[in-house]
C-alpha positions in Angstrom: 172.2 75.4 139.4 171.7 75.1 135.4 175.9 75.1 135.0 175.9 72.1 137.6 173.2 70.1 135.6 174.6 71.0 132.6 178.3 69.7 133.8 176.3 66.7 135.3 174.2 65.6 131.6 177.6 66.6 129.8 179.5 64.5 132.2 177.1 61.0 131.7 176.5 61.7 127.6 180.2 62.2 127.1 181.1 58.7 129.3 178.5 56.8 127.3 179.6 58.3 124.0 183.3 57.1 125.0 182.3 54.0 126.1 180.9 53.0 123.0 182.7 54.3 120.7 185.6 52.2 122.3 183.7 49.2 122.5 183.2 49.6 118.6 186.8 50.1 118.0 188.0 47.4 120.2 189.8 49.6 122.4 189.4 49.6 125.9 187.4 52.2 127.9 189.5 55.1 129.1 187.2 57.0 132.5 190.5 59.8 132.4 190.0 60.4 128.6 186.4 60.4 128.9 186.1 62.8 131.8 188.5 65.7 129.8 186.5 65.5 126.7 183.5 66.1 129.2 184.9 68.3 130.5 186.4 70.7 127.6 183.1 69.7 126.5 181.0 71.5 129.1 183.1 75.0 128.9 182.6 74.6 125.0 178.9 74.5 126.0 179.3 77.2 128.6 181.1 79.3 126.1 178.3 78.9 122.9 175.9 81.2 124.1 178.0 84.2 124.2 179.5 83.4 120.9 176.2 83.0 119.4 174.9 87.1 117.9 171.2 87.3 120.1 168.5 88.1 116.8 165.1 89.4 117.5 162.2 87.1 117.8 160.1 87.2 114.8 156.7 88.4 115.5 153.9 85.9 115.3 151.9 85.6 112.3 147.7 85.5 112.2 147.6 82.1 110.3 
């Protein structure tokens, strides 16, 4: 369920980003260019975790 919802946010973040980002160029919205980047986005996002080295939690300090 998290990869949908994460495919879902990726998907509406990346359309807004495009659409203004084009509308500040002058360019006109593209939903085909828009819906790649989202998705390359999401597998880049799917992919980051397992790229990322797993460190040990630091162990809470008496403050």
């Amino acid at each position: 369920m998290k990869y949908i919802w994460t495919f879902i946010w990726t998907f509406l973040l990346v359309h807004m980003m495009t659409y203004v980002v084009s509308n500040m160029n002058g360019v006109a919205y593209d939903f085909q260019t828009a819906t790649i980047l989202s998705v390359g986005m999401t597998i880049i996002l799917f992919i980051f975790p397992f790229v990322l080295p797993e460190v040990p939690a630091e162990k809470e300090s008496i403050h």
